[in-house]
mmCIF file of C-alpha atoms in Angstrom:
data_model
loop_
_atom_site.group_PDB
_atom_site.id
_atom_site.type_symbol
_atom_site.label_atom_id
_atom_site.label_comp_id
_atom_site.label_asym_id
_atom_site.label_seq_id
_atom_site.Cartn_x
_atom_site.Cartn_y
_atom_site.Cartn_z
ATOM 1 C CA UNK A 195 94.034 109.726 120.267
ATOM 2 C CA UNK A 196 93.490 108.416 123.782
ATOM 3 C CA UNK A 197 90.346 110.506 124.260
ATOM 4 C CA UNK A 198 88.920 109.134 121.011
ATOM 5 C CA UNK A 199 89.939 105.530 121.675
ATOM 6 C CA UNK A 200 92.373 105.435 118.739
ATOM 7 C CA UNK A 201 95.246 103.034 119.351
ATOM 8 C CA UNK A 202 97.277 103.705 116.184
ATOM 9 C CA UNK A 203 97.115 106.000 113.188
ATOM 10 C CA UNK A 204 98.601 106.196 109.731
ATOM 11 C CA UNK A 205 100.554 109.402 109.269
ATOM 12 C CA UNK A 206 101.578 110.581 105.812
ATOM 13 C CA UNK A 207 102.817 113.852 104.373
ATOM 14 C CA UNK A 208 100.536 115.965 102.216
ATOM 15 C CA UNK A 209 102.284 118.241 99.759
ATOM 16 C CA UNK A 210 99.463 120.642 98.927
ATOM 17 C CA UNK A 211 100.671 123.755 100.718
ATOM 18 C CA UNK A 212 101.661 121.769 103.772
ATOM 19 C CA UNK A 213 104.306 124.239 104.887
ATOM 20 C CA UNK A 214 102.032 127.245 105.095
ATOM 21 C CA UNK A 215 99.413 127.880 107.788
ATOM 22 C CA UNK A 216 96.575 127.559 105.265
ATOM 23 C CA UNK A 217 97.974 124.295 103.888
ATOM 24 C CA UNK A 218 96.512 120.834 104.196
ATOM 25 C CA UNK A 219 99.151 119.104 106.270
ATOM 26 C CA UNK A 220 102.832 118.421 106.717
ATOM 27 C CA UNK A 221 105.012 118.102 103.644
ATOM 28 C CA UNK A 222 108.067 116.367 105.026
ATOM 29 C CA UNK A 223 108.767 112.633 105.250
ATOM 30 C CA UNK A 224 111.412 113.385 107.885
ATOM 31 C CA UNK A 225 108.786 114.857 110.189
ATOM 32 C CA UNK A 226 106.656 111.719 109.792
ATOM 33 C CA UNK A 227 109.695 109.595 110.693
ATOM 34 C CA UNK A 228 110.366 111.832 113.718
ATOM 35 C CA UNK A 229 106.799 111.276 114.960
ATOM 36 C CA UNK A 230 107.174 107.546 114.361
ATOM 37 C CA UNK A 231 110.476 107.376 116.264
ATOM 38 C CA UNK A 232 108.848 109.106 119.232
ATOM 39 C CA UNK A 233 105.801 106.800 119.223
ATOM 40 C CA UNK A 234 106.416 103.653 117.142
ATOM 41 C CA UNK A 235 103.621 102.002 119.100
ATOM 42 C CA UNK A 236 101.098 104.594 117.850
ATOM 43 C CA UNK A 237 102.270 105.864 114.434
ATOM 44 C CA UNK A 238 102.262 103.938 111.139
ATOM 45 C CA UNK A 239 104.359 106.012 108.704
ATOM 46 C CA UNK A 240 103.304 106.135 105.049
ATOM 47 C CA UNK A 241 105.281 107.683 102.236
ATOM 48 C CA UNK A 242 103.264 110.696 101.107
ATOM 49 C CA UNK A 243 101.840 110.646 97.598
ATOM 50 C CA UNK A 244 99.520 113.644 97.715
ATOM 51 C CA UNK A 245 101.847 115.673 95.514
ATOM 52 C CA UNK A 246 101.065 118.388 92.968
ATOM 53 C CA UNK A 247 103.389 116.650 90.496
ATOM 54 C CA UNK A 248 101.054 113.635 90.525
ATOM 55 C CA UNK A 249 98.053 115.679 89.398
ATOM 56 C CA UNK A 250 99.386 115.710 85.819
ATOM 57 C CA UNK A 251 97.261 113.067 84.037
ATOM 58 C CA UNK A 252 99.727 112.794 81.160
ATOM 59 C CA UNK A 253 102.530 111.837 83.591
ATOM 60 C CA UNK A 254 100.500 108.794 84.693
ATOM 61 C CA UNK A 255 100.157 107.604 81.094
ATOM 62 C CA UNK A 256 103.702 108.458 80.010
ATOM 63 C CA UNK A 257 106.036 108.565 83.018
ATOM 64 C CA UNK A 258 108.566 111.363 82.536
ATOM 65 C CA UNK A 259 111.716 112.428 84.404
ATOM 66 C CA UNK A 260 109.648 113.779 87.317
ATOM 67 C CA UNK A 261 107.850 110.428 87.651
ATOM 68 C CA UNK A 262 111.118 108.489 87.406
ATOM 69 C CA UNK A 263 112.679 110.667 90.111
ATOM 70 C CA UNK A 264 109.678 110.090 92.380
ATOM 71 C CA UNK A 265 109.831 106.328 91.813
ATOM 72 C CA UNK A 266 113.541 106.314 92.706
ATOM 73 C CA UNK A 267 112.864 108.466 95.777
ATOM 74 C CA UNK A 268 109.994 106.219 96.873
ATOM 75 C CA UNK A 269 112.158 103.126 96.580
ATOM 76 C CA UNK A 270 114.991 104.748 98.532
ATOM 77 C CA UNK A 271 112.556 105.640 101.314
ATOM 78 C CA UNK A 272 110.895 102.218 101.371
ATOM 79 C CA UNK A 273 114.339 100.622 101.549
ATOM 80 C CA UNK A 274 114.906 102.384 104.912
ATOM 81 C CA UNK A 275 112.226 100.210 106.491
ATOM 82 C CA UNK A 276 110.548 103.143 108.225
ATOM 83 C CA UNK A 277 107.653 103.523 105.813
ATOM 84 C CA UNK A 278 104.887 100.940 106.085
ATOM 85 C CA UNK A 279 102.902 102.062 103.049
ATOM 86 C CA UNK A 280 102.405 104.657 100.327
ATOM 87 C CA UNK A 281 99.533 106.996 99.786
ATOM 88 C CA UNK A 282 97.211 108.626 99.483
ATOM 89 C CA UNK A 283 97.363 108.560 95.707
ATOM 90 C CA UNK A 284 94.731 110.974 94.379
ATOM 91 C CA UNK A 285 93.538 109.377 91.156
ATOM 92 C CA UNK A 286 89.777 109.917 90.845
ATOM 93 C CA UNK A 287 88.470 112.680 93.049
ATOM 94 C CA UNK A 288 85.278 114.685 92.847
ATOM 95 C CA UNK A 289 85.542 118.479 93.196
ATOM 96 C CA UNK A 290 84.919 120.039 96.585
ATOM 97 C CA UNK A 291 85.227 123.359 98.358
ATOM 98 C CA UNK A 292 87.075 124.233 101.550
ATOM 99 C CA UNK A 293 85.359 126.239 104.277
ATOM 100 C CA UNK A 294 87.768 129.087 103.521
ATOM 101 C CA UNK A 295 86.387 129.173 99.997
ATOM 102 C CA UNK A 296 89.118 127.576 97.876
ATOM 103 C CA UNK A 297 87.800 125.097 95.340
ATOM 104 C CA UNK A 298 89.565 121.832 94.568
ATOM 105 C CA UNK A 299 88.759 120.650 91.078
ATOM 106 C CA UNK A 300 88.003 117.215 89.762
ATOM 107 C CA UNK A 301 90.818 114.725 89.243
ATOM 108 C CA UNK A 302 90.182 111.955 86.729
ATOM 109 C CA UNK A 303 93.209 109.717 86.344
ATOM 110 C CA UNK A 304 92.416 106.093 85.460
ATOM 111 C CA UNK A 305 93.611 103.553 88.013
ATOM 112 C CA UNK A 306 95.363 101.260 85.550
ATOM 113 C CA UNK A 307 97.978 103.643 84.153
ATOM 114 C CA UNK A 308 101.595 102.634 83.525
ATOM 115 C CA UNK A 309 102.793 104.794 86.434
ATOM 116 C CA UNK A 310 100.279 103.329 88.896
ATOM 117 C CA UNK A 311 101.357 99.837 87.871
ATOM 118 C CA UNK A 312 104.944 100.760 88.670
ATOM 119 C CA UNK A 313 103.931 102.042 92.108
ATOM 120 C CA UNK A 314 102.005 98.791 92.670
ATOM 121 C CA UNK A 315 105.083 96.786 91.666
ATOM 122 C CA UNK A 316 107.209 98.810 94.081
ATOM 123 C CA UNK A 317 104.715 98.258 96.890
ATOM 124 C CA UNK A 318 104.654 94.519 96.196
ATOM 125 C CA UNK A 319 108.462 94.393 96.224
ATOM 126 C CA UNK A 320 108.595 96.003 99.689
ATOM 127 C CA UNK A 321 105.423 94.327 100.988
ATOM 128 C CA UNK A 322 103.663 97.592 101.810
ATOM 129 C CA UNK A 323 100.092 98.646 101.043
ATOM 130 C CA UNK A 324 99.038 101.526 98.832
ATOM 131 C CA UNK A 325 96.218 103.877 99.773
ATOM 132 C CA UNK A 326 94.316 105.260 96.779
ATOM 133 C CA UNK A 327 91.573 107.858 96.577
ATOM 134 C CA UNK A 328 89.367 106.619 93.776
ATOM 135 C CA UNK A 329 85.738 107.589 93.505
ATOM 136 C CA UNK A 330 83.850 104.627 92.109
ATOM 137 C CA UNK A 331 81.271 105.459 89.514
ATOM 138 C CA UNK A 332 80.190 104.069 86.148
ATOM 139 C CA UNK A 333 82.994 105.875 84.333
ATOM 140 C CA UNK A 334 85.823 104.961 86.737
ATOM 141 C CA UNK A 335 84.931 101.373 87.640
ATOM 142 C CA UNK A 336 86.353 99.538 84.565
ATOM 143 C CA UNK A 337 89.828 101.039 85.072
ATOM 144 C CA UNK A 338 89.722 100.225 88.783
ATOM 145 C CA UNK A 339 88.867 96.603 88.019
ATOM 146 C CA UNK A 340 91.816 96.347 85.613
ATOM 147 C CA UNK A 341 94.154 97.848 88.231
ATOM 148 C CA UNK A 342 92.910 95.420 90.869
ATOM 149 C CA UNK A 343 93.536 92.497 88.524
ATOM 150 C CA UNK A 344 97.053 93.737 87.811
ATOM 151 C CA UNK A 345 97.843 94.451 91.464
ATOM 152 C CA UNK A 346 96.793 91.163 93.066
ATOM 153 C CA UNK A 347 100.228 90.907 94.762
ATOM 154 C CA UNK A 348 99.778 94.306 96.428
ATOM 155 C CA UNK A 349 97.584 95.243 99.355
ATOM 156 C CA UNK A 350 95.362 98.052 98.119
ATOM 157 C CA UNK A 351 93.385 100.295 100.440
ATOM 158 C CA UNK A 352 90.687 102.460 98.883
ATOM 159 C CA UNK A 353 90.480 105.692 100.843
ATOM 160 C CA UNK A 354 87.350 107.090 102.443
ATOM 161 C CA UNK A 355 85.153 104.041 102.038
ATOM 162 C CA UNK A 356 86.313 103.790 98.415
ATOM 163 C CA UNK A 357 84.507 106.833 97.139
ATOM 164 C CA UNK A 358 81.125 105.806 98.479
ATOM 165 C CA UNK A 359 79.966 103.371 95.776
ATOM 166 C CA UNK A 360 76.718 101.475 96.034
ATOM 167 C CA UNK A 361 76.954 98.547 98.491
ATOM 168 C CA UNK A 362 76.614 95.833 95.824
ATOM 169 C CA UNK A 363 79.544 97.219 93.808
ATOM 170 C CA UNK A 364 81.752 97.523 96.880
ATOM 171 C CA UNK A 365 80.806 94.033 98.059
ATOM 172 C CA UNK A 366 81.656 92.565 94.650
ATOM 173 C CA UNK A 367 85.041 94.295 94.565
ATOM 174 C CA UNK A 368 85.949 93.163 98.074
ATOM 175 C CA UNK A 369 84.813 89.577 97.493
ATOM 176 C CA UNK A 370 86.686 89.356 94.196
ATOM 177 C CA UNK A 371 89.949 90.795 95.492
ATOM 178 C CA UNK A 372 91.202 89.485 98.859
ATOM 179 C CA UNK A 373 94.057 92.021 98.709
ATOM 180 C CA UNK A 374 91.561 94.924 98.645
ATOM 181 C CA UNK A 375 90.516 96.854 101.738
ATOM 182 C CA UNK A 376 88.709 100.134 102.374
ATOM 183 C CA UNK A 377 89.418 102.663 105.055
ATOM 184 C CA UNK A 378 86.627 104.421 106.853
ATOM 185 C CA UNK A 379 88.376 107.796 107.044
ATOM 186 C CA UNK A 380 85.740 110.465 106.667
ATOM 187 C CA UNK A 381 85.480 113.198 104.092
ATOM 188 C CA UNK A 382 84.224 116.375 105.694
#
């Protein structure tokens, strides 16, 4: 971080094979808290929402027992005061391929689902932002706009420059929603 001039970083668990050497990250909130406790001046802990259980589109429309358990868990973790946000929620994601050859398929979950609204309400209650991966295109934009209207009390961060929309669309979204931000984290 010092060599790159990075003063602080958000650290969040990723639950897609995070415990195996070929995985995509760490899959343990406790490990994130451990890093934070060692360097609270450098680490911003987020509650990890890259979870295989959240790739079920039906669950977003009709929250089931798994969704309810995750909501209860998220609230219990936010109540500790350690976690400063939640994310990255993978809602609308274009397919891509890893260098090792594995293919990640498309994810198309509308932004304004009942479950997302409940996560937004939880984030507003604990005054933490949510980070959402949501590719903005003609098909996805109407749902995103409805979610942004609903979530005006929540700070929303669109991941990876918000899916790389055209500049006019991004400008309009940012100007119309003062609670909306984009991160500049790259997609490689």
